[in-house]
Structures are given as C-alpha cells and as structure tokens.
Short mmCIF file of C-alpha atoms in Angstrom, two decimals:
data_model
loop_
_atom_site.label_atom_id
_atom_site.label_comp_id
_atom_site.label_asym_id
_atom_site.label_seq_id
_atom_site.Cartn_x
_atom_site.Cartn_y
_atom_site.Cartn_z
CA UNK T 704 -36.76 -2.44 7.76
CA UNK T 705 -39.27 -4.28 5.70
CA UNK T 706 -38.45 -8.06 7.02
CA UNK T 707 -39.83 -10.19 3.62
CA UNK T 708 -39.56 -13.73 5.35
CA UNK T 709 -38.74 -15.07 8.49
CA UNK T 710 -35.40 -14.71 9.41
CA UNK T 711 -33.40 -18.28 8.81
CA UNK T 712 -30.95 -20.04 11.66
CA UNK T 713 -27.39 -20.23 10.26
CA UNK T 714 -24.09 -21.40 10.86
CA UNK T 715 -20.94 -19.53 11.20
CA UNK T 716 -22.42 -16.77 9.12
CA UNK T 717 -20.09 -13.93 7.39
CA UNK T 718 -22.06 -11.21 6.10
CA UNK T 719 -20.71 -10.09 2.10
CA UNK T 720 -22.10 -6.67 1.53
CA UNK T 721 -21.66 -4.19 -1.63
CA UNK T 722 -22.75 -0.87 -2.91
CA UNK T 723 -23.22 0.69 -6.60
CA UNK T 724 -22.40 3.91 -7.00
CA UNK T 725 -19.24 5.90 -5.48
CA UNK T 726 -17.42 2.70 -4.79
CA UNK T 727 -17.73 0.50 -7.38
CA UNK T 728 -15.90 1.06 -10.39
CA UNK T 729 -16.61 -1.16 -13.46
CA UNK T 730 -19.80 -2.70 -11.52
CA UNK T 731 -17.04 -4.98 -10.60
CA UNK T 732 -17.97 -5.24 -6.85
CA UNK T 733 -22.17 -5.36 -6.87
CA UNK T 734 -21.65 -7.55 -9.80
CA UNK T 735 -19.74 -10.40 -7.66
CA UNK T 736 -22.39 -10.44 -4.48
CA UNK T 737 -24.74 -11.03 -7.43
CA UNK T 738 -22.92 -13.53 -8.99
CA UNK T 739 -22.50 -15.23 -5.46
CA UNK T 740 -26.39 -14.66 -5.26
CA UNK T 741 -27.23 -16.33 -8.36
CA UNK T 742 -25.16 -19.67 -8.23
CA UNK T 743 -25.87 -20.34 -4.53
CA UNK T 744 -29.79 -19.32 -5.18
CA UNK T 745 -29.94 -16.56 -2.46
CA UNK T 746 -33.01 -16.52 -0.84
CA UNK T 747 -33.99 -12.72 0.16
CA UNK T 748 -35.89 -12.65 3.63
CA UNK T 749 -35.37 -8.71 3.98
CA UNK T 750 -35.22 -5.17 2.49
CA UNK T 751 -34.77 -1.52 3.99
CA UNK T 752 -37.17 0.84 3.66
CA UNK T 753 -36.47 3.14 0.05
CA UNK T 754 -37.93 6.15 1.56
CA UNK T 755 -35.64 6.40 4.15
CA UNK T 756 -32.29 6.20 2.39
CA UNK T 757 -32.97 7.25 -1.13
CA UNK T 758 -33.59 10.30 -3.25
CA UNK T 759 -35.67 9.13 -5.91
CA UNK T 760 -34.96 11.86 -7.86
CA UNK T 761 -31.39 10.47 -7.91
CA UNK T 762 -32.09 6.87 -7.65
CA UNK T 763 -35.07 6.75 -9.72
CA UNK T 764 -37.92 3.42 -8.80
CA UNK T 765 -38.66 2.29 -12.39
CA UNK T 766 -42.00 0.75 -13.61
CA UNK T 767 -42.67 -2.45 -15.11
CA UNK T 768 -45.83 -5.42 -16.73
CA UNK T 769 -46.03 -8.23 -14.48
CA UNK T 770 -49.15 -10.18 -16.34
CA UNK T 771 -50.94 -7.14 -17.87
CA UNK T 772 -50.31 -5.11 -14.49
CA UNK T 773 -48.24 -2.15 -14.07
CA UNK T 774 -45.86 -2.64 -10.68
CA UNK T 775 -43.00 -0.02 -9.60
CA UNK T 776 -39.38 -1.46 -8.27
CA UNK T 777 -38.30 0.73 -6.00
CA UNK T 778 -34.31 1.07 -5.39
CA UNK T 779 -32.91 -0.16 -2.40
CA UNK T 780 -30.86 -2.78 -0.30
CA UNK T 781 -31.93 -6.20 0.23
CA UNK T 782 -30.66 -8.95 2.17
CA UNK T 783 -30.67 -12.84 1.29
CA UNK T 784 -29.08 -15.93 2.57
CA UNK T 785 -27.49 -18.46 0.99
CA UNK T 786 -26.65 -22.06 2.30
CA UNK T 787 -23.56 -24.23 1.89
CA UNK T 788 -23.18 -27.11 2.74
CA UNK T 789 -20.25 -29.53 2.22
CA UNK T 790 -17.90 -31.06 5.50
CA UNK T 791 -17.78 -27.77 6.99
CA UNK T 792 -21.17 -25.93 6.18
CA UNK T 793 -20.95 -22.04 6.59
CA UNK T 794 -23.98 -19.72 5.41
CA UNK T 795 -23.59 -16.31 3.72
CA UNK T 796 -25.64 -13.14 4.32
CA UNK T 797 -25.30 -10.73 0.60
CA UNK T 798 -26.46 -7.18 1.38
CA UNK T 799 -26.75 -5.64 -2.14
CA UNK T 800 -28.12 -2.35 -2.81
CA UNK T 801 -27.16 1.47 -3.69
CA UNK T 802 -25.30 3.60 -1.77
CA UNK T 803 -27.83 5.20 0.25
CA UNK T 804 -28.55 9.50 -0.40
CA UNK T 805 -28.98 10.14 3.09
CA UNK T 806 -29.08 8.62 6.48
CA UNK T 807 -25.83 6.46 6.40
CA UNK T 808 -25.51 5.75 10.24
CA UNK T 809 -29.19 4.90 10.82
CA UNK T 810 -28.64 2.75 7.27
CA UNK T 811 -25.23 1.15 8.39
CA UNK T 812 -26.94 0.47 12.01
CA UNK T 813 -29.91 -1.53 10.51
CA UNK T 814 -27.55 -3.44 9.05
CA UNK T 815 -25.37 -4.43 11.72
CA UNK T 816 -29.01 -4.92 13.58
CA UNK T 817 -29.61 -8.01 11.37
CA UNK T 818 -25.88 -9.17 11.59
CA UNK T 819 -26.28 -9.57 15.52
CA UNK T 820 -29.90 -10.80 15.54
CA UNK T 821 -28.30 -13.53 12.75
CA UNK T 822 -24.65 -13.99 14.98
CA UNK T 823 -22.70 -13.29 12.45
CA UNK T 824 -19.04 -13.77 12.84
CA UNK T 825 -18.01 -11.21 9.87
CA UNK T 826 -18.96 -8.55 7.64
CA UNK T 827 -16.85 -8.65 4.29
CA UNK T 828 -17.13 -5.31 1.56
CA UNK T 829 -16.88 -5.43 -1.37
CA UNK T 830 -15.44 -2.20 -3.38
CA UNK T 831 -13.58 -1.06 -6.67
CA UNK T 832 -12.20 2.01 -8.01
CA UNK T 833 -10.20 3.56 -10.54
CA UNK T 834 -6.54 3.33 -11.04
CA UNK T 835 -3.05 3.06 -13.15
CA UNK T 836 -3.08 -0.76 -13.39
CA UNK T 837 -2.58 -2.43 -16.95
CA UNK T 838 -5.40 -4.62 -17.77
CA UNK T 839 -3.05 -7.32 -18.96
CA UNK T 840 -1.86 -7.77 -15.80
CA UNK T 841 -3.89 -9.64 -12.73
CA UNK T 842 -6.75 -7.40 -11.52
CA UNK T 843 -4.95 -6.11 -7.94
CA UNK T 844 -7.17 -6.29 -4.97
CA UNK T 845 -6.54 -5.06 -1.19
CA UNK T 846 -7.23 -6.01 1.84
CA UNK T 847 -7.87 -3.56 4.40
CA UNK T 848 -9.46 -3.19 7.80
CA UNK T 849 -9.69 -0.66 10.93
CA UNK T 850 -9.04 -3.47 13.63
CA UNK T 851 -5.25 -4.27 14.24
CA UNK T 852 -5.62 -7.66 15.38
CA UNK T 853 -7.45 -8.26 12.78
CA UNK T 854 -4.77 -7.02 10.33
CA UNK T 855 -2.37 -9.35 12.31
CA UNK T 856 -3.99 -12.76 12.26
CA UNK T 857 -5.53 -12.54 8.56
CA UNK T 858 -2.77 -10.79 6.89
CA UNK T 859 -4.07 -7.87 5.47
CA UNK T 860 -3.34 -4.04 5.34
CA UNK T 861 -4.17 -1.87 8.37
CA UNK T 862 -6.22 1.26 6.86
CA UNK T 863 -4.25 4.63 7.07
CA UNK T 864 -6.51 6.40 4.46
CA UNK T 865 -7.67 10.14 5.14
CA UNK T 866 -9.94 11.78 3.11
CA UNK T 867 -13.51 11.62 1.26
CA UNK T 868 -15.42 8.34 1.95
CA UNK T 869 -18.30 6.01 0.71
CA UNK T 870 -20.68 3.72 2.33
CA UNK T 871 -17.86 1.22 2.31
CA UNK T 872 -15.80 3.34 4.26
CA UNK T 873 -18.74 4.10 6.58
CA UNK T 874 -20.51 0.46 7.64
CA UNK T 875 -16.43 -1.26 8.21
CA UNK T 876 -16.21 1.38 10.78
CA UNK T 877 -19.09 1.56 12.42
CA UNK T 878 -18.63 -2.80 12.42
CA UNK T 879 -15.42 -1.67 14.22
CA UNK T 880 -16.85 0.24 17.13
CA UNK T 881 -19.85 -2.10 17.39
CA UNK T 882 -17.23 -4.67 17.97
CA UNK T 883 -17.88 -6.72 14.61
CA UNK T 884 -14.94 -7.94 12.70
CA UNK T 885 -15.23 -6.68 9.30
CA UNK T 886 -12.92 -6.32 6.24
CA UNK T 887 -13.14 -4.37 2.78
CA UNK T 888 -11.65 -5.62 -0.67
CA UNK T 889 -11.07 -3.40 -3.31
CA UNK T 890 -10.06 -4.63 -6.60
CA UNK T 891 -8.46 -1.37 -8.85
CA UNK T 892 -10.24 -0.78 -12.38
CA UNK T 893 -7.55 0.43 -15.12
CA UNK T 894 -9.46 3.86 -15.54
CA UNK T 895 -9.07 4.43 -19.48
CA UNK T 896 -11.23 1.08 -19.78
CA UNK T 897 -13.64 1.81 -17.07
CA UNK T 898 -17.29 1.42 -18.21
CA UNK T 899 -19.06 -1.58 -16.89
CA UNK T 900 -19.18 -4.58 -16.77
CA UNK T 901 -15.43 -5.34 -15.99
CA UNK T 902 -15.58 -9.54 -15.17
CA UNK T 903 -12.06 -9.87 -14.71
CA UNK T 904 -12.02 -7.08 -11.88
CA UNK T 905 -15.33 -9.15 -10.54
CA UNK T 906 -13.21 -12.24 -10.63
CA UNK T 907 -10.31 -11.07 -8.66
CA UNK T 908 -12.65 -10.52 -5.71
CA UNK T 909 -14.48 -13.39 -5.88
CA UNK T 910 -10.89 -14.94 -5.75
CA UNK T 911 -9.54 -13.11 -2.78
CA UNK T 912 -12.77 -13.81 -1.13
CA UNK T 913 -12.58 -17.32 -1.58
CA UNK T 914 -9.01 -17.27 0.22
CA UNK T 915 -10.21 -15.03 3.20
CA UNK T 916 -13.39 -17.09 3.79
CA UNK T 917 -11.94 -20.55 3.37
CA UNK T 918 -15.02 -21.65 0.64
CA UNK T 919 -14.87 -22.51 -2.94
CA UNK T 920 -16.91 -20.54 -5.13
CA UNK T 921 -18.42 -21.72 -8.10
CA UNK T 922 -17.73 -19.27 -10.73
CA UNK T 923 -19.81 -20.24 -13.72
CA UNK T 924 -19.16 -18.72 -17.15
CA UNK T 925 -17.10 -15.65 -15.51
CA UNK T 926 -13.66 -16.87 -16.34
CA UNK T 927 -14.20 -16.99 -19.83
CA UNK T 928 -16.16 -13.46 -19.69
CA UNK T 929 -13.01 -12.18 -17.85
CA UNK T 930 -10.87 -13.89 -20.90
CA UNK T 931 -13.32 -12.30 -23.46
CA UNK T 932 -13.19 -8.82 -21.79
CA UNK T 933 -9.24 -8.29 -21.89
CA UNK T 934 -9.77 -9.64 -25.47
CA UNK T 935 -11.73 -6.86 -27.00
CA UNK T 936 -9.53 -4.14 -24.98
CA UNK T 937 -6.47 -5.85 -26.15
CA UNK T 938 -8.17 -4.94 -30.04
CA UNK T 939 -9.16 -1.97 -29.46
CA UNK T 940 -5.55 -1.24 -27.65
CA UNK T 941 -4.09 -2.41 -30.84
CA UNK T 942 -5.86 -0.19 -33.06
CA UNK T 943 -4.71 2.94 -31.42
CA UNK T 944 -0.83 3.67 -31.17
CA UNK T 945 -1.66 6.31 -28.15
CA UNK T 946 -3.51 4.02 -25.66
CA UNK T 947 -1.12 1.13 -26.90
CA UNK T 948 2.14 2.66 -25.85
CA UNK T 949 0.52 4.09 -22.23
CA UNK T 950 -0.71 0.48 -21.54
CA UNK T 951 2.67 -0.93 -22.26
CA UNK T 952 4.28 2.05 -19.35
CA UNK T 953 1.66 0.93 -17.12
CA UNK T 954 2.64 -2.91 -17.50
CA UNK T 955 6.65 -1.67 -17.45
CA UNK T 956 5.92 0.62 -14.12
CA UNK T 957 3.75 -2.53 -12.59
CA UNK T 958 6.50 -5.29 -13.51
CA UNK T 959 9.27 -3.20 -12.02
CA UNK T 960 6.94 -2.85 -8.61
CA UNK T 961 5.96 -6.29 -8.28
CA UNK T 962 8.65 -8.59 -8.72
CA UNK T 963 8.98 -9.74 -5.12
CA UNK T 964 5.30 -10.85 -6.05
CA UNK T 965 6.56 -13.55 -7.95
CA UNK T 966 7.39 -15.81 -5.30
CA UNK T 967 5.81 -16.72 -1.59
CA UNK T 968 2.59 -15.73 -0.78
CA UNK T 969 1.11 -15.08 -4.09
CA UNK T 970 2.29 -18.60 -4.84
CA UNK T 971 1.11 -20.17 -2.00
CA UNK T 972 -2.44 -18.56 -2.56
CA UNK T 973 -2.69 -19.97 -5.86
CA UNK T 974 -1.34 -23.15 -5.05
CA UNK T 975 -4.18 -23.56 -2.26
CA UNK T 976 -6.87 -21.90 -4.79
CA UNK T 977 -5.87 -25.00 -6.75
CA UNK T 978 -6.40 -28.17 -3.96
CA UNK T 979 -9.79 -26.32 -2.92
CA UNK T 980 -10.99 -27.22 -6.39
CA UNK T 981 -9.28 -30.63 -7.12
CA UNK T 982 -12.96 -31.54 -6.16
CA UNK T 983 -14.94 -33.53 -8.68
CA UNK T 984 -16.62 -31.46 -11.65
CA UNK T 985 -14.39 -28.38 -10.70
CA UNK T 986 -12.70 -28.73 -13.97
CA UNK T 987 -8.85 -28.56 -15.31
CA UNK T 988 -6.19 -25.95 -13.32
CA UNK T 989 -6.73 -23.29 -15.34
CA UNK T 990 -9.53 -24.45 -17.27
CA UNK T 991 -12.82 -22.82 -17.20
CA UNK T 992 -14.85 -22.73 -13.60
CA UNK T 993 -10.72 -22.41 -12.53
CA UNK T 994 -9.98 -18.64 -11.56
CA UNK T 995 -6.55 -17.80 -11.85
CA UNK T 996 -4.14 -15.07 -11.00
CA UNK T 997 -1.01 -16.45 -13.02
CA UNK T 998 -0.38 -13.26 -15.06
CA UNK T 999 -1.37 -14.99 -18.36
CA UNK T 1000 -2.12 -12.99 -20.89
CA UNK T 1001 -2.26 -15.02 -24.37
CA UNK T 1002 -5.69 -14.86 -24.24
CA UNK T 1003 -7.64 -16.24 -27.35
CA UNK T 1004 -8.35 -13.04 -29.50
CA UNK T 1005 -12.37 -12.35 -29.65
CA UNK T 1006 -13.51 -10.47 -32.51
CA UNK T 1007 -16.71 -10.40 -31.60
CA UNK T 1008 -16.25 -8.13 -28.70
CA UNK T 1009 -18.76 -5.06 -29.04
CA UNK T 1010 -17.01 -2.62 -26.55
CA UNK T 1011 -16.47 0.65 -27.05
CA UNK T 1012 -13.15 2.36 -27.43
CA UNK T 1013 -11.32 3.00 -24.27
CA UNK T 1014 -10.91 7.14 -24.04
CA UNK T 1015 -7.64 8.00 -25.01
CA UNK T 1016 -5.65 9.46 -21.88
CA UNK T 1017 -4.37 12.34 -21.61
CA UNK T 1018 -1.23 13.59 -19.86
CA UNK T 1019 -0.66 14.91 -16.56
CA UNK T 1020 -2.07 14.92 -13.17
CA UNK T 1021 -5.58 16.19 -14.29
CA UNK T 1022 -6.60 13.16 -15.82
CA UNK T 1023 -9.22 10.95 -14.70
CA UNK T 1024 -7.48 8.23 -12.13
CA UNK T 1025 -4.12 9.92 -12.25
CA UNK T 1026 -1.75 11.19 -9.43
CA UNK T 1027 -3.09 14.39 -7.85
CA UNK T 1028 -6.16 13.80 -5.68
CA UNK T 1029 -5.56 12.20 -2.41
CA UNK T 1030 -1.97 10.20 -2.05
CA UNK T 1031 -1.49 7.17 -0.75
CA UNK T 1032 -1.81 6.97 2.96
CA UNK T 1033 -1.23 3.46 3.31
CA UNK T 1034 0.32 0.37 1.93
CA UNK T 1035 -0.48 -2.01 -0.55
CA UNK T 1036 -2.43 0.13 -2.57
CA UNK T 1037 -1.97 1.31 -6.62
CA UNK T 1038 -0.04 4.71 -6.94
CA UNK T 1039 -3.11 7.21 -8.37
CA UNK T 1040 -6.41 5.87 -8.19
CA UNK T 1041 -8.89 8.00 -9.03
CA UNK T 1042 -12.99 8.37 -8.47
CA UNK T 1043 -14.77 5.39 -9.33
CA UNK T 1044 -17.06 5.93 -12.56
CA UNK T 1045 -20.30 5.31 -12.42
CA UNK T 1046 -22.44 2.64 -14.92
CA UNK T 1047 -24.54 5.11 -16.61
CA UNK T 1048 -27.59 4.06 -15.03
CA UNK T 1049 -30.46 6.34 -14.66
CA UNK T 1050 -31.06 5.95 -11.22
CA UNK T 1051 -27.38 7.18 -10.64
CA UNK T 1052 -27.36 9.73 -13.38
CA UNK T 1053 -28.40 12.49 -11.06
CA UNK T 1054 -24.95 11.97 -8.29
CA UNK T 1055 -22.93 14.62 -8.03
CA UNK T 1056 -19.59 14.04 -9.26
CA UNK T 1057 -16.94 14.45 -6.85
CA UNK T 1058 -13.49 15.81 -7.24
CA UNK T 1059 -11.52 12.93 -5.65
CA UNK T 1060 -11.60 9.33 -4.71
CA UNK T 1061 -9.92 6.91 -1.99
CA UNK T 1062 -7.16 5.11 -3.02
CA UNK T 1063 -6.93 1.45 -3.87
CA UNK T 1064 -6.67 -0.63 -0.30
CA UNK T 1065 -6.61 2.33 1.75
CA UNK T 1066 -10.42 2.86 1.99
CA UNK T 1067 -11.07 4.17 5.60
#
C-alpha cells in the first residue's frame, strides 16, 4: 500500500468500491464512484501498489507532459474520502480501480485493512453486466449480499449464484468472513447497446444507492445524459426494422414480468427519493438534478447523438447476453445476462475473454 496522505477521522463511514473490467458493463458502475468522486471533491489519501496486482502488459501504465516533463500513470486502485455534512453527517470511502490480474485475496485484504483501520460500518459494490432488458424501460438493479441478516433487515436478495466470479464477487465475501457488512448492486446493461458510457445504467445505481445509504446525491448533468443516451438508441432503433421489433419483445416480455412492480415498494422508493430532495436548489420532481425511475419514456428526441449502431442480434442461445451460460440461481435477477463487455480501452485490450458471465443480482 502506498498511503498518499494521512489517513482522515470519519464518521459513520460506508466504504463504495468498483472495478472496470469483468464486471462492469457499459462503464456504468466505475463511472458512478467517479461521479460520486467528482461532485463531493474526493480527496485521495491512498493507492495500492501496481506491481503487485497488475499485468502491465494487460493493463498498460500510459505516459504523459506535465510542464515540458514526461511522467508515467500507472494503473491501479486508489482510495479517497469524501465528506458530508448536513444534520446527520456520514463520510464515504470510493475505492476505484481495475480489477486486479493477480493476487485478489492479498488485494481484497488490503482493502478491508483500511476499512477497519477507518471503522467503517459498510462496504457497498458497485457492478453491471449484460442482459435482455429493453432500454426504454428503467435500468434494473439488484441487491444482493452473502449475510442473511443482512438480507433480512435491508431488504435485499440473498446470493444463490454458482459459477465464474469477478473481484466483486471476491472482496463481498471475503467482507463476509471478516465480519464486515457489505452489499453488491448490479444494474443490467441491454447487451445489443452495450459500449460505454451507458448514464442511465450509472444513474440507476447512484439511485439505489441513495435509498440503501439514506444520503442524497447530487447528480449533476447525468439525468439529462441518461435522457440523451436512450435518445440516440431510440434513432438508431428506429432506423433498423430488426433491432426495432426485438426491443419491442424485450419491453412485451419485461411488462408481462413486472406488473406487481407497479405498486408498493417501487412506489414507496420513489416517493421517499422525492422528500429527500424537496431541499432547496434540488430542482422540480422530475426535473433535471431529479433521478427518476417512473418508466417514462417520451424522451425529447436528440439528433445530435453520435453513437454508433447497436449490433443487430442474432437468434438463439449463442448470442452475446442470451440464455445459455449460467442460469439463474437466485431471485430478482434478469433471465440471460451475459459477460459484461469491456470499454475498449487499451489497458484492458489484452483480457481474455471468457465464455460466461454471472447473472444480474446473483453475483456470489
């Protein structure tokens, strides 16, 4: 561990971690840590050391002119602290990074090293992955974790999953045998539109951490990039009759399974979503700054979206996302999801690919 500054006092911390690479479809879940990072003004105090997690030759460092002098960025996971204040203060701890090429247990146990030297109450991970989900519907994001009574008293899914696993998979459990409450969200990426960025996906977990963590998030200029982003794959929908009709079974087969959804609890989270942010300057329900998970989608059409076409799918279980890899083990978790695709970066470009992926809210 390189330790950057001295390491702050904080209150009631929970610790918000995420990975790119294997689990994080769309960017969607690194993107929202630094999105969290960037409107709180995260203050980084420490990093791990790159040489003993990464393959550079996988995750590549990348140089850069600072002032005339060449300096190298190397990759790896860094740690800030952010402070909010308000009548009932509570500081986050973001862990960003890549998902480490080697050495996960000594890399998951340096982490939970800092969360007991910094008391924190909670470790929250963030994840997203392919799956058959409309993107004109609301983005749908589980919530899973290994501990029953955990499951219990914050309603969410009890993990059942068996089967490959990322980092995400491997840091909530060992949080669970080092006795650390810790939860994952995944938010599932509609795999025929899956290249990054995807701020609606980002959105939805920025909204379901906002309910399990009690705080209000200030969400900048990403509502209207998530309104922007289903505009340009509504148009490019449009223009092909193939990927038009599949999204329209995908929003049939999702109506038909989430009617019940309609009513109680999804209601009641929105409804408390909207008195967190009644607050002064927090803008019109439903106005921008307001995230919402109403199902609207009359979106304002944006012709100026640049994106490209979404890959026409193709049938059966082979494709991309589809049923046949692993099955559902668990509940509360999108029928098919397949391996989360990966930005294009260089420093990723060199990952294996693997054959099959966890399913949405079922990530052991």
């Amino acid at each position: 561990m390189i330790e950057l500054e001295g390491v702050p006092e904080l209150i009631d911390p929970v610790m918000v971690a995420a990975f790119e690479g294997w689990n994080d479809a769309g960017d969607a879940a690194s993107t929202a840590v630094a999105h969290l990072d960037r409107e709180w003004k995260g203050e980084v105090f420490a990093a791990l050391d790159a040489e003993d997690y990464y393959d550079f030759q996988v995750n590549r460092p990348t140089v850069f002119l600072e002032n005339g002098v060449r300096k190298i960025t190397w990759p790896t996971t860094r740690l800030s602290v952010v402070r909010i204040g308000g009548e009932k203060p509570r500081d986050l701890v973001l862990v960003r990074g890549i998902e480490p090429s080697m050495r996960w247990r000594s890399f998951c146990n340096e982490l939970l090293g800092f969360a007991h030297e910094l008391g924190v109450e909670m470790v929250v991970i963030l994840g997203a992955l392919l799956g058959d989900t409309p993107h004109t519907r609301p983005v749908p994001v589980s919530g899973v974790t290994s501990d029953p009574d955990l499951a219990r008293t914050m309603d969410l899914e009890e993990t059942r999953y068996e089967g490959p696993t990322g980092i995400v998979g491997i840091l909530q459990e060992a949080c669970t045998h080092a006795g650390v409450p810790a939860v994952s969200l995944w938010a599932a990426v509609p795999h025929y539109v899956s290249q990054p960025p995807n701020p609606k996906a980002t959105l939805a977990l920025l909204n379901r951490l906002e309910d399990l963590i009690g705080l209000r998030i200030p969400l900048g200029e990403l509502p209207e990039d998530a309104r922007a982003w289903q505009l340009g794959v509504d148009q490019l929908a449009a223009e092909d009759s193939e990927v038009a009709e599949y999204v329209q079974t995908l929003e049939e087969a999702r109506d038909t399974a989430e009617l019940p959804e309609a009513s109680g609890e999804a209601i009641a989270r929105e409804f408390e979503r909207y008195l967190r942010r009644r607050d002064p300057g927090a803008g019109p329900a439903g106005g921008p700054g307001v995230a919402t998970e109403s199902g609207d989608t009359s979106y304002l059409r944006d012709p100026g979206s640049g994106r490209a076409r979404p890959p026409k799918p193709e049938p059966g279980p082979e494709r991309p996302g589809a049923a046949g890899g692993p099955g559902p083990e668990g509940p509360g978790e999108p029928e098919g999801a397949g391996e989360p695709e990966r930005s294009g970066e260089p420093e990723r470009s060199g990952e294996p690919e693997r054959s099959s992926e966890p399913e949405a809210g079922d990530e052991d």
